[in-house]
PDB file of C-alpha atoms in Angstrom:
ATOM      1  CA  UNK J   1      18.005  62.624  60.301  1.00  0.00           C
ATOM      2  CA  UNK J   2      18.451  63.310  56.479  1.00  0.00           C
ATOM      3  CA  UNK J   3      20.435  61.161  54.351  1.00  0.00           C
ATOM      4  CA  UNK J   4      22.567  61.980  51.083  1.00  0.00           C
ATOM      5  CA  UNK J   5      21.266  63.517  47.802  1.00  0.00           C
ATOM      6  CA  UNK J   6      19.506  61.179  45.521  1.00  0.00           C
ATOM      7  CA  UNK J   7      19.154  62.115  41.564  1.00  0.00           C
ATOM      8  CA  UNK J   8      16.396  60.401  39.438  1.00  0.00           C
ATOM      9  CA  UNK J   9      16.843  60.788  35.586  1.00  0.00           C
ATOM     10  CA  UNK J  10      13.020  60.384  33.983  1.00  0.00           C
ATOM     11  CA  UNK J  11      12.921  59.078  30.728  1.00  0.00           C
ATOM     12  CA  UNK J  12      10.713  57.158  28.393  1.00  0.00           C
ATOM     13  CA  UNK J  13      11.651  53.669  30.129  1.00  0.00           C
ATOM     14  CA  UNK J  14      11.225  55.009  32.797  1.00  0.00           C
ATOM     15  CA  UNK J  15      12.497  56.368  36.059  1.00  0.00           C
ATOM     16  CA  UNK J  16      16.238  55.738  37.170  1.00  0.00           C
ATOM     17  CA  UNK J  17      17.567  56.528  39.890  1.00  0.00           C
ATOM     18  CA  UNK J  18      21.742  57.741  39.840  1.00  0.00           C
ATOM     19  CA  UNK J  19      23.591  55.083  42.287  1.00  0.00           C
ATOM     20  CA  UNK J  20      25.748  57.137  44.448  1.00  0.00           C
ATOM     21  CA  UNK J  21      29.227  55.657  45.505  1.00  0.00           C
ATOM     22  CA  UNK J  22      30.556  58.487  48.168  1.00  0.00           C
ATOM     23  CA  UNK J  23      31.193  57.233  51.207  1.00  0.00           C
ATOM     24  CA  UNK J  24      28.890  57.070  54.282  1.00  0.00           C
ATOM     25  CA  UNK J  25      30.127  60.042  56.195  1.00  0.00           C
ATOM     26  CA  UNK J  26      29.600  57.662  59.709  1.00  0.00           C
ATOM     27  CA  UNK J  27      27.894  60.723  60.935  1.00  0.00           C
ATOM     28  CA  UNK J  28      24.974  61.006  63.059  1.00  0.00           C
ATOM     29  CA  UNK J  29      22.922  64.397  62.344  1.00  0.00           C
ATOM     30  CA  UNK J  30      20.689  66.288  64.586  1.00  0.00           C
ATOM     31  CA  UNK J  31      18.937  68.983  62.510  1.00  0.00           C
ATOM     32  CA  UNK J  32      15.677  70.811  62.608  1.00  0.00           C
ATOM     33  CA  UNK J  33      14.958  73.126  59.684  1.00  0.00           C
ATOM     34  CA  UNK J  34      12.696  76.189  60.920  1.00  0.00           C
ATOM     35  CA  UNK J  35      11.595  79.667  59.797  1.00  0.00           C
ATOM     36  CA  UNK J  36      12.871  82.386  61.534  1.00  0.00           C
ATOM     37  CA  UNK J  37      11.478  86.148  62.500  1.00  0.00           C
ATOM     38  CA  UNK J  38       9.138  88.669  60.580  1.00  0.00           C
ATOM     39  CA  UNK J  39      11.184  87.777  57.318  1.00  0.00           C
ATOM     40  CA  UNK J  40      10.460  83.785  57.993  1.00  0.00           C
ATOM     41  CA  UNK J  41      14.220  83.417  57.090  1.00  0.00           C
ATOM     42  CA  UNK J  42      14.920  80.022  56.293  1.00  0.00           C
ATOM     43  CA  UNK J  43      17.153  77.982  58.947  1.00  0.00           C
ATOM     44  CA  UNK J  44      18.899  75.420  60.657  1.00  0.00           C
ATOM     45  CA  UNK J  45      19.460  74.202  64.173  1.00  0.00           C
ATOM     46  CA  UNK J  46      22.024  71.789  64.689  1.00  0.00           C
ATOM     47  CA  UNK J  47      22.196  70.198  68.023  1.00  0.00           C
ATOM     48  CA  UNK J  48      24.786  67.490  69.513  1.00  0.00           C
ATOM     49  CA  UNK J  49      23.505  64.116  68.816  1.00  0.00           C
ATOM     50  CA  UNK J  50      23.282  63.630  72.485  1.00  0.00           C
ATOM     51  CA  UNK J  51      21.431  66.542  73.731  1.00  0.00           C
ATOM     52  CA  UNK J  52      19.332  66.304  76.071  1.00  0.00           C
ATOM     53  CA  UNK J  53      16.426  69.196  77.126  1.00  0.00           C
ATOM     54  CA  UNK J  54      17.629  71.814  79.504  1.00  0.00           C
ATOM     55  CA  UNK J  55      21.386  71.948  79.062  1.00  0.00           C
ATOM     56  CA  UNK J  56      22.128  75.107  77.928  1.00  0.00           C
ATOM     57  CA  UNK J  57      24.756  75.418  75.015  1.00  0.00           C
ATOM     58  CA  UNK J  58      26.593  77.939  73.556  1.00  0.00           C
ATOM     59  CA  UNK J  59      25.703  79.559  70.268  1.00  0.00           C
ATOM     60  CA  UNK J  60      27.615  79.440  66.914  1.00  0.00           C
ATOM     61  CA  UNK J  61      25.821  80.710  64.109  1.00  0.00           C
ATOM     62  CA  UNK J  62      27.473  79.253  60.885  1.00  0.00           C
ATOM     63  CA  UNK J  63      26.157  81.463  57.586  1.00  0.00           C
ATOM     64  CA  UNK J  64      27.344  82.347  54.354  1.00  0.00           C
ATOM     65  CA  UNK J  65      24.442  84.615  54.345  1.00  0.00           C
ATOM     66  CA  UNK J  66      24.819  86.017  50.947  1.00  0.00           C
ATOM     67  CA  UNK J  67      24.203  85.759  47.057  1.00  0.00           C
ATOM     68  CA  UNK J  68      23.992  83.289  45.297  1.00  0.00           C
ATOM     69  CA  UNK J  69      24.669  80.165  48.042  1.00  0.00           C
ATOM     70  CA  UNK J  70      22.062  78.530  50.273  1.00  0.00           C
ATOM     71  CA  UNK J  71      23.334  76.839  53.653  1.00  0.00           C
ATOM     72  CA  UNK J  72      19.651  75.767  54.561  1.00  0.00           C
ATOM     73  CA  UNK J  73      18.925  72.900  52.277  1.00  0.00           C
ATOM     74  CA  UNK J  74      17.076  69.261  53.251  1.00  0.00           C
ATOM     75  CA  UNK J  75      20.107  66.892  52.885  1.00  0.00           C
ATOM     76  CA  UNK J  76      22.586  66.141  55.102  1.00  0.00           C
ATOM     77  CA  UNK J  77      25.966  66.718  53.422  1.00  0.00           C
ATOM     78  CA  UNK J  78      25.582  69.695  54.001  1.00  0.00           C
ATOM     79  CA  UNK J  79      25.359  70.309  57.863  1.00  0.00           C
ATOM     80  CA  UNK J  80      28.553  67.382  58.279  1.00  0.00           C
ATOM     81  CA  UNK J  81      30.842  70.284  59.591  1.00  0.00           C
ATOM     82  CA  UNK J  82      27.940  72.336  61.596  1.00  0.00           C
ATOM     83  CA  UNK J  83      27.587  68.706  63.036  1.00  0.00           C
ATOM     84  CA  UNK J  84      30.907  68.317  64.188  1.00  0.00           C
ATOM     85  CA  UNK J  85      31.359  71.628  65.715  1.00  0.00           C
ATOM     86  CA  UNK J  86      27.668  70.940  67.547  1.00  0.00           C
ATOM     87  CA  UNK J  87      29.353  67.958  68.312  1.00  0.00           C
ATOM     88  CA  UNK J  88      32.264  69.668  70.685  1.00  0.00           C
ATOM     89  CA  UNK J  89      29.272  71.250  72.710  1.00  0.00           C
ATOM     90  CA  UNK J  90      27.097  74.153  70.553  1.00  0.00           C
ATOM     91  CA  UNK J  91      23.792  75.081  69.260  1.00  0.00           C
ATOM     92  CA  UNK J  92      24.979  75.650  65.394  1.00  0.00           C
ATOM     93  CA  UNK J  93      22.563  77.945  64.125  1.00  0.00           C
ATOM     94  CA  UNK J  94      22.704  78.428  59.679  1.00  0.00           C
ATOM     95  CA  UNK J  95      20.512  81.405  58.852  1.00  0.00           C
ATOM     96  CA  UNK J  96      19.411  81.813  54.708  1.00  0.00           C
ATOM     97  CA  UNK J  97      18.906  85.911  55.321  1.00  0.00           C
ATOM     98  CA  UNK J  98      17.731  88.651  52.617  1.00  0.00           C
ATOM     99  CA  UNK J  99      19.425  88.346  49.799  1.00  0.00           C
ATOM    100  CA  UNK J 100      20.203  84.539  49.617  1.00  0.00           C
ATOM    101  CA  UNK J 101      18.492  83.358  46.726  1.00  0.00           C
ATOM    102  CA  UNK J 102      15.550  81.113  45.694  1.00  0.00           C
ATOM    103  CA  UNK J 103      13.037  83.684  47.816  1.00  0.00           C
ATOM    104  CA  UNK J 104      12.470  86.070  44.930  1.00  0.00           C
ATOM    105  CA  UNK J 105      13.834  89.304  43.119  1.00  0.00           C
ATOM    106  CA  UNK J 106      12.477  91.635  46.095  1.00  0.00           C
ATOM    107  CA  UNK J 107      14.494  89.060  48.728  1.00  0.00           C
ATOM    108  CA  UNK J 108      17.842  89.242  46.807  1.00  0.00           C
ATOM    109  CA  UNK J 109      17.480  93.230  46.002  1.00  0.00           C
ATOM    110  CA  UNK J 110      16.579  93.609  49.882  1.00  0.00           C
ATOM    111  CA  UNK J 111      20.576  93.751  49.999  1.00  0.00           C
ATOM    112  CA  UNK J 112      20.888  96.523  47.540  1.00  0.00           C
ATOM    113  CA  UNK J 113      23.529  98.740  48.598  1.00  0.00           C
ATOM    114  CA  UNK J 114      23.607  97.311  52.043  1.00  0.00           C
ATOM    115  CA  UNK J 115      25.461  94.038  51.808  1.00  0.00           C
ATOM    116  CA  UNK J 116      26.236  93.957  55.166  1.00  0.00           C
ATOM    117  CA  UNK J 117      23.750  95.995  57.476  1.00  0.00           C
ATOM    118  CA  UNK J 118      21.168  94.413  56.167  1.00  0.00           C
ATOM    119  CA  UNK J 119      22.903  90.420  56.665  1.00  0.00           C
ATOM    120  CA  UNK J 120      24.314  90.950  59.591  1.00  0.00           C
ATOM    121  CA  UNK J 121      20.539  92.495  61.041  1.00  0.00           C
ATOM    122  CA  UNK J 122      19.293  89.030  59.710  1.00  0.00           C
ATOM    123  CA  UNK J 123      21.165  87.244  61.079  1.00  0.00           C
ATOM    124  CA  UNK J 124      20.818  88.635  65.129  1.00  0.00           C
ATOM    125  CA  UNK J 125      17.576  88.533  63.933  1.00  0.00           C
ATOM    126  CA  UNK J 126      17.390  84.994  63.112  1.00  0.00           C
ATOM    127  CA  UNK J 127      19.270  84.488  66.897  1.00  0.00           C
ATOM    128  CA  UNK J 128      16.889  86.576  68.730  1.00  0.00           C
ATOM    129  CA  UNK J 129      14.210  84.488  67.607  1.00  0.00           C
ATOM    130  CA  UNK J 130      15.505  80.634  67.640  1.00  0.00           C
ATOM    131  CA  UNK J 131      15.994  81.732  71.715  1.00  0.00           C
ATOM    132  CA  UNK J 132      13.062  82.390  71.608  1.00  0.00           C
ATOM    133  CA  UNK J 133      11.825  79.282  70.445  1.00  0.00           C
ATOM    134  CA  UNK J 134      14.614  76.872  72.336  1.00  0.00           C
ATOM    135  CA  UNK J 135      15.485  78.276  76.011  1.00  0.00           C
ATOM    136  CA  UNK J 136      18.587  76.009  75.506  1.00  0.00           C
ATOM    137  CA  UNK J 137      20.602  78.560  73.360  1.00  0.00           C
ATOM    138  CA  UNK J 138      22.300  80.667  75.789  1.00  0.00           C
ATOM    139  CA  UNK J 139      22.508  84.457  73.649  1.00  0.00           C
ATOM    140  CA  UNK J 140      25.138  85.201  76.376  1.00  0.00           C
ATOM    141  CA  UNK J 141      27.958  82.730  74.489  1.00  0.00           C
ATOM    142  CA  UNK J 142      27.470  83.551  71.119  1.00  0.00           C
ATOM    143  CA  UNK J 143      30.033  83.277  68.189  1.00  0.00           C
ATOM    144  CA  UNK J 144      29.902  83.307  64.822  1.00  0.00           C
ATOM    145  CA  UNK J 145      32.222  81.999  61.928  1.00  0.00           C
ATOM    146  CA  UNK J 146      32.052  81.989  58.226  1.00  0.00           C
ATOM    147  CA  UNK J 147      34.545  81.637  54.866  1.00  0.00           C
ATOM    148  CA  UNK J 148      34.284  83.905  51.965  1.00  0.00           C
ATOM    149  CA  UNK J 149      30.905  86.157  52.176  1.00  0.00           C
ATOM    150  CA  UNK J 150      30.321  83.949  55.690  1.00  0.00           C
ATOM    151  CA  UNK J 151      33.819  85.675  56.721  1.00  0.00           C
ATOM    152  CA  UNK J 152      32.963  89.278  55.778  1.00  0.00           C
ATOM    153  CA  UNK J 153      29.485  88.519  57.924  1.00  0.00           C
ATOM    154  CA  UNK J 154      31.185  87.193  60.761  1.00  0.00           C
ATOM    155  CA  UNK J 155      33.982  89.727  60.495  1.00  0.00           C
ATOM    156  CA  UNK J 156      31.224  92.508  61.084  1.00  0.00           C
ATOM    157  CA  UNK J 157      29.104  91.421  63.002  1.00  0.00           C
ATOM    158  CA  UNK J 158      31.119  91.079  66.131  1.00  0.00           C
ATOM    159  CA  UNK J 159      32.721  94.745  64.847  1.00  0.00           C
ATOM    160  CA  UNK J 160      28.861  95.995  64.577  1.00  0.00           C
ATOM    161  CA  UNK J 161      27.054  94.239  67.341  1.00  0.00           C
ATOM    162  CA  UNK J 162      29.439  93.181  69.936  1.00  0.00           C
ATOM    163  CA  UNK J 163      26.243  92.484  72.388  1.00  0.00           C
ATOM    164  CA  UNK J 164      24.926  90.019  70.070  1.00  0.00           C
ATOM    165  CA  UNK J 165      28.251  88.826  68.780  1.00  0.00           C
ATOM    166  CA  UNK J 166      31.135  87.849  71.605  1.00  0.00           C
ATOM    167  CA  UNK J 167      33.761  86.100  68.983  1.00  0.00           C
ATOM    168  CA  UNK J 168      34.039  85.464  65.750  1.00  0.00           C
ATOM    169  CA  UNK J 169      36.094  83.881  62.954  1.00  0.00           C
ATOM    170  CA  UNK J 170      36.359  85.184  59.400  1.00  0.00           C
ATOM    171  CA  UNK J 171      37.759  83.135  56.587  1.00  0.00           C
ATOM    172  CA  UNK J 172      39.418  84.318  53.782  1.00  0.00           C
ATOM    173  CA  UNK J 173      36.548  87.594  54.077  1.00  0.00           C
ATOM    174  CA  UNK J 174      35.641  90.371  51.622  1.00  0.00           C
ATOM    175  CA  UNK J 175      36.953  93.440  54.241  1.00  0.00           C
ATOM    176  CA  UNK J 176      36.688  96.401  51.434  1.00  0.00           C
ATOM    177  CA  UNK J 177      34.161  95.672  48.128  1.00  0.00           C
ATOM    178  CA  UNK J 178      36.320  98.577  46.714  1.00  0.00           C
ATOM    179  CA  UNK J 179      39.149  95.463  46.671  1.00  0.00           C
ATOM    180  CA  UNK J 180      36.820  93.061  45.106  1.00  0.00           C
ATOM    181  CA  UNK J 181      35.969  91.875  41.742  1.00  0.00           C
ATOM    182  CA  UNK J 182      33.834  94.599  39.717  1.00  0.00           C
ATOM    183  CA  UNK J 183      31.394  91.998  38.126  1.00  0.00           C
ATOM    184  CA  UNK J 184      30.295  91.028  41.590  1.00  0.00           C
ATOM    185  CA  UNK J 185      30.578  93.883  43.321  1.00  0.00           C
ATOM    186  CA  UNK J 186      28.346  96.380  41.155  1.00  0.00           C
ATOM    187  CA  UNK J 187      25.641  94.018  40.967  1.00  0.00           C
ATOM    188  CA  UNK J 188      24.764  94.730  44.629  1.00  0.00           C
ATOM    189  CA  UNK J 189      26.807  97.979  45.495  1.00  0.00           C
ATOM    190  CA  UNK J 190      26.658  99.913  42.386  1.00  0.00           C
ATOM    191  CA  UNK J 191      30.116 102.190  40.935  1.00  0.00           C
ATOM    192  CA  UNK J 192      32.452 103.137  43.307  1.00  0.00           C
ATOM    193  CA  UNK J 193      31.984 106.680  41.821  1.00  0.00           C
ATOM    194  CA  UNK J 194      28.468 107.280  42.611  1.00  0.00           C
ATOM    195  CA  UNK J 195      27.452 105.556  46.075  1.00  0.00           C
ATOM    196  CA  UNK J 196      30.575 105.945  47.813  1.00  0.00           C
ATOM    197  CA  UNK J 197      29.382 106.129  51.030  1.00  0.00           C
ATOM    198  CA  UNK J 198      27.742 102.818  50.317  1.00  0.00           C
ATOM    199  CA  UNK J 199      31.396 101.273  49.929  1.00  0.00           C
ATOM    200  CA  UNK J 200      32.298 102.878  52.794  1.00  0.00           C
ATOM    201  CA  UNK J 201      29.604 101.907  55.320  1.00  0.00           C
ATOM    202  CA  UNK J 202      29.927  98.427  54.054  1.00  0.00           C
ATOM    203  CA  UNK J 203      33.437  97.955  54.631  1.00  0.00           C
ATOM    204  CA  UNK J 204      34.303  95.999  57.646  1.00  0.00           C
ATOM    205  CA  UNK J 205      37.515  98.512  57.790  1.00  0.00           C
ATOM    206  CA  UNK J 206      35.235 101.477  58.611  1.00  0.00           C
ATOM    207  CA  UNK J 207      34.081  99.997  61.928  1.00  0.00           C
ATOM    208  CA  UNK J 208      37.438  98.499  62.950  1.00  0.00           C
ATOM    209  CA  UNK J 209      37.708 100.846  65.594  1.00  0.00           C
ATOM    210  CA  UNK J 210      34.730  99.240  67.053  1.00  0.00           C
ATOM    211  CA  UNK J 211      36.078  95.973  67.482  1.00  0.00           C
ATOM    212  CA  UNK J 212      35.971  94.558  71.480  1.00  0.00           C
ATOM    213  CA  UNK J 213      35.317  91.403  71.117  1.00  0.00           C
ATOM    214  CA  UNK J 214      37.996  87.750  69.621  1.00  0.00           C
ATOM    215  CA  UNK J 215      38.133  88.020  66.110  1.00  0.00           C
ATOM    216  CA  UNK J 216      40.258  85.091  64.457  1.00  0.00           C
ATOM    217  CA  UNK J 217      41.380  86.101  60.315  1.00  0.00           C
ATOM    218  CA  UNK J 218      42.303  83.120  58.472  1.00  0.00           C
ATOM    219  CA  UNK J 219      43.073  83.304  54.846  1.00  0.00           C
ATOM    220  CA  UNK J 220      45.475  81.552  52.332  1.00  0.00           C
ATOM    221  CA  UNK J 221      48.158  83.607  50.944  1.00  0.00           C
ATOM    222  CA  UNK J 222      47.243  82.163  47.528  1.00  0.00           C
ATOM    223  CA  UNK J 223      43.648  83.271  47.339  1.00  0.00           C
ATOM    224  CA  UNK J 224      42.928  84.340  43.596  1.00  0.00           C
ATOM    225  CA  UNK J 225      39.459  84.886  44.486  1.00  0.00           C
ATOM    226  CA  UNK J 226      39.925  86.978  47.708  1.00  0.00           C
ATOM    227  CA  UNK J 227      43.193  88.476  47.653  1.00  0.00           C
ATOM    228  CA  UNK J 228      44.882  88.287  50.792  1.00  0.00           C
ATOM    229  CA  UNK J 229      45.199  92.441  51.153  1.00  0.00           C
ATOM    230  CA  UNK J 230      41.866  92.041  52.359  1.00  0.00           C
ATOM    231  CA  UNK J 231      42.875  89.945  55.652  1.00  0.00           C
ATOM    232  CA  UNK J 232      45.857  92.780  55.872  1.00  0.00           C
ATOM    233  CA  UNK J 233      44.254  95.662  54.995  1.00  0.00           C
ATOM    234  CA  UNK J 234      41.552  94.845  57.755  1.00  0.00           C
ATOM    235  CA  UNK J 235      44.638  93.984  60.734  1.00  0.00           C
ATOM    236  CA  UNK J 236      46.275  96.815  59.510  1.00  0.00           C
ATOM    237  CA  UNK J 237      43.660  98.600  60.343  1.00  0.00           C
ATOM    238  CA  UNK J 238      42.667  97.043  63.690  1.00  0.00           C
ATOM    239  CA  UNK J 239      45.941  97.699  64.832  1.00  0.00           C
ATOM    240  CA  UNK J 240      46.133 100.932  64.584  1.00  0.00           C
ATOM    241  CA  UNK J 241      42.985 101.467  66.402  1.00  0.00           C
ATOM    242  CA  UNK J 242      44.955  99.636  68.664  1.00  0.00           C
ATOM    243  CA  UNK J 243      42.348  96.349  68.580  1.00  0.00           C
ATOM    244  CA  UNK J 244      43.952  92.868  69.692  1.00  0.00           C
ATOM    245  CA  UNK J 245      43.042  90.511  67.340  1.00  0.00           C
ATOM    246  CA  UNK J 246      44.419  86.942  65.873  1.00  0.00           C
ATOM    247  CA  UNK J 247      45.674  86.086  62.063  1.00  0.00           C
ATOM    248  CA  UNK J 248      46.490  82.882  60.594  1.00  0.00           C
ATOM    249  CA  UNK J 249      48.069  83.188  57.236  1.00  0.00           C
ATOM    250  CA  UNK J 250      47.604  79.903  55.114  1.00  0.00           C
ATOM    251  CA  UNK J 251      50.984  79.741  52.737  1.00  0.00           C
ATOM    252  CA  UNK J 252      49.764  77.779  49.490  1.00  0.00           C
ATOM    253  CA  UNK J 253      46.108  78.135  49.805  1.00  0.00           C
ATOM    254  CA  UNK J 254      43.867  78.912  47.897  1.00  0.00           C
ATOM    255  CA  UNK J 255      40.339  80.004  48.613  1.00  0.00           C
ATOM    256  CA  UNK J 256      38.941  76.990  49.646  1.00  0.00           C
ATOM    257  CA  UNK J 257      42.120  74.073  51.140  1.00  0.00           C
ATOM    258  CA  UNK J 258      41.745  70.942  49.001  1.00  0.00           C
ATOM    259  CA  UNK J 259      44.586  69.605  51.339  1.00  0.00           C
ATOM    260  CA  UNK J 260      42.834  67.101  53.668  1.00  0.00           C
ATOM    261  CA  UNK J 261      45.626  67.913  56.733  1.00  0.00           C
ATOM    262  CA  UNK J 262      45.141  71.751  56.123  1.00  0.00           C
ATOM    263  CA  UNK J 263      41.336  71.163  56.839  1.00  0.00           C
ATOM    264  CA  UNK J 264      40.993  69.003  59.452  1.00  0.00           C
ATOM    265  CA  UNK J 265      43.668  70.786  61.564  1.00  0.00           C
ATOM    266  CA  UNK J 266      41.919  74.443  60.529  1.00  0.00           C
ATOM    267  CA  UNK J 267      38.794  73.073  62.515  1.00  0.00           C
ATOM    268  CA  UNK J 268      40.891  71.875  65.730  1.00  0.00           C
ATOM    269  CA  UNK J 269      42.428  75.702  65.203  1.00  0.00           C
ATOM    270  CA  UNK J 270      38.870  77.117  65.730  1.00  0.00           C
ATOM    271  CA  UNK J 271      37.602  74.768  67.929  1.00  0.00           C
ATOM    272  CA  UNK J 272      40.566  75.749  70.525  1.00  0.00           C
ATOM    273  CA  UNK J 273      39.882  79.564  69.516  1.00  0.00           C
ATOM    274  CA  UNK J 274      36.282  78.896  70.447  1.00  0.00           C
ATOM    275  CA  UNK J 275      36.629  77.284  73.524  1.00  0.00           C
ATOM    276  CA  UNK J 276      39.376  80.315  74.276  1.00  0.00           C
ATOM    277  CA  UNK J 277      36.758  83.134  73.501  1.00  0.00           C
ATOM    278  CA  UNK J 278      33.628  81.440  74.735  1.00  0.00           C
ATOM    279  CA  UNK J 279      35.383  79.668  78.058  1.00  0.00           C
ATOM    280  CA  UNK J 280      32.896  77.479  79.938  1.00  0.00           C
ATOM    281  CA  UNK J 281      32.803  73.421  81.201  1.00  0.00           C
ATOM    282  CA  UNK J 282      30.425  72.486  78.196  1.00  0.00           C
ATOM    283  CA  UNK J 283      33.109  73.302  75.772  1.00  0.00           C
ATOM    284  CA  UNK J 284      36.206  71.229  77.029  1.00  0.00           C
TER     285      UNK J 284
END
């Protein structure tokens, strides 16, 4: 398994190496890092530390899946969570798709205008082939959860590919780029004015009416990155297409919970949504 980040300063005298003093995590991890489909997307599968070959599992793929942030990465702080959750019982599956960076210009423009058709193809993509690869992912218990971009992914792909997708939990997700901030927002969908069809097609409000499958919205009601009118705007709109769906507002938080109670009972909340929408004797 991978252990914690080391840093090295080179100088004259020398190398040195940066002590670190967090604290062991206690955590076992189970990770294999692959390359996934025609793209060779970079990825993760996370498996229980007790797995053994043949027991079928349940799928959750856990992305962010969008500029500027890599989930794939060789150390293992960063799979702690997706090792939990495989943990309770799943195949965690983290899928780098087009548009992540550190693959090139041509990889990150790939998303041009198509933020989330093109991420959310990745990412069933990504699926179709790790089953290929490891008969123990059963594709007929998939979910998929994600915060921030990882929530607007999540949020459509169950709305866009229900067959793929059978539950899914958005945090705090982008549900209109029309609602988000300009600087970001142009950079990959161009003005409002001129592609408008682009901002429509791409916001998970236009397919809302498409939604038959458990979608959980969490979000904190003092987001200052994404405002909370996104989480509303999209329920508003799956109710009156008359789609049953789950919201958890978070009063006093922000994007991301610094408050150690918040997050540790936010993961029992999807853990029991999880086990709800995917039912079966692996999970609990």
């Amino acid at each position: 398994s991978f252990s914690g980040t080391k840093t090295t300063v080179h100088a004259d005298s020398g190398p040195h190496t940066i002590i670190s003093n967090a604290a062991d995590p206690q955590l076992a991890t189970n990770i294999t890092l692959l390359e996934l489909g025609d793209h060779k997307m970079p990825a993760a599968l996370v498996l229980p530390t007790n797995h053994r070959v043949g027991d079928k599992l349940p799928v959750l793929l856990d992305p962010y899946g969008g500029p500027h942030a890599q989930r794939v990465l060789a150390s293992r702080d960063g799979y702690l969570t997706s090792q939990w959750f495989a943990d309770q019982g799943f195949a965690v599956l983290i899928i780098d798709g087009r548009g992540t960076p550190a693959k090139g210009g041509k990889w990150e423009r790939d998303v041009w205008q198509s933020l989330g058709h093109t991420t959310v193809s990745d990412q069933a993509d990504g699926l179709a082939a790790a089953g290929q690869l490891f008969p123990d992912l059963d594709l007929n218990r998939v979910a998929i959860r994600g915060w921030s971009f990882g929530g607007y992914l999540a949020a459509l792909a169950v709305c866009l590919h229900p067959d793929t997708f059978h539950a899914a939990i958005a945090g705090a997700p982008v549900t209109d780029w029309a609602l988000y901030d300009t600087h970001y927002t142009e950079r990959y969908m161009g003005h409002p004015h001129t592609s408008p069809e682009s901002y429509r097609s791409e916001a998970v409000t236009t397919w809302a009416d498409q939604l038959d499958r458990p979608l959980l919205l969490i979000h904190g009601l003092a987001d200052d990155n994404v405002v909370a009118a996104h989480t509303l705007q999209l329920s508003r709109a799956l109710l009156a297409a008359g789609k049953p769906h789950e919201v958890l507002p978070l009063p006093g938080v922000s994007h991301m919970t610094p408050q150690e109670e918040v997050a540790e009972n936010l993961l029992l909340h999807q853990l029991d949504f999880l086990r709800r929408s995917l039912p079966d004797s692996t999970l609990g």
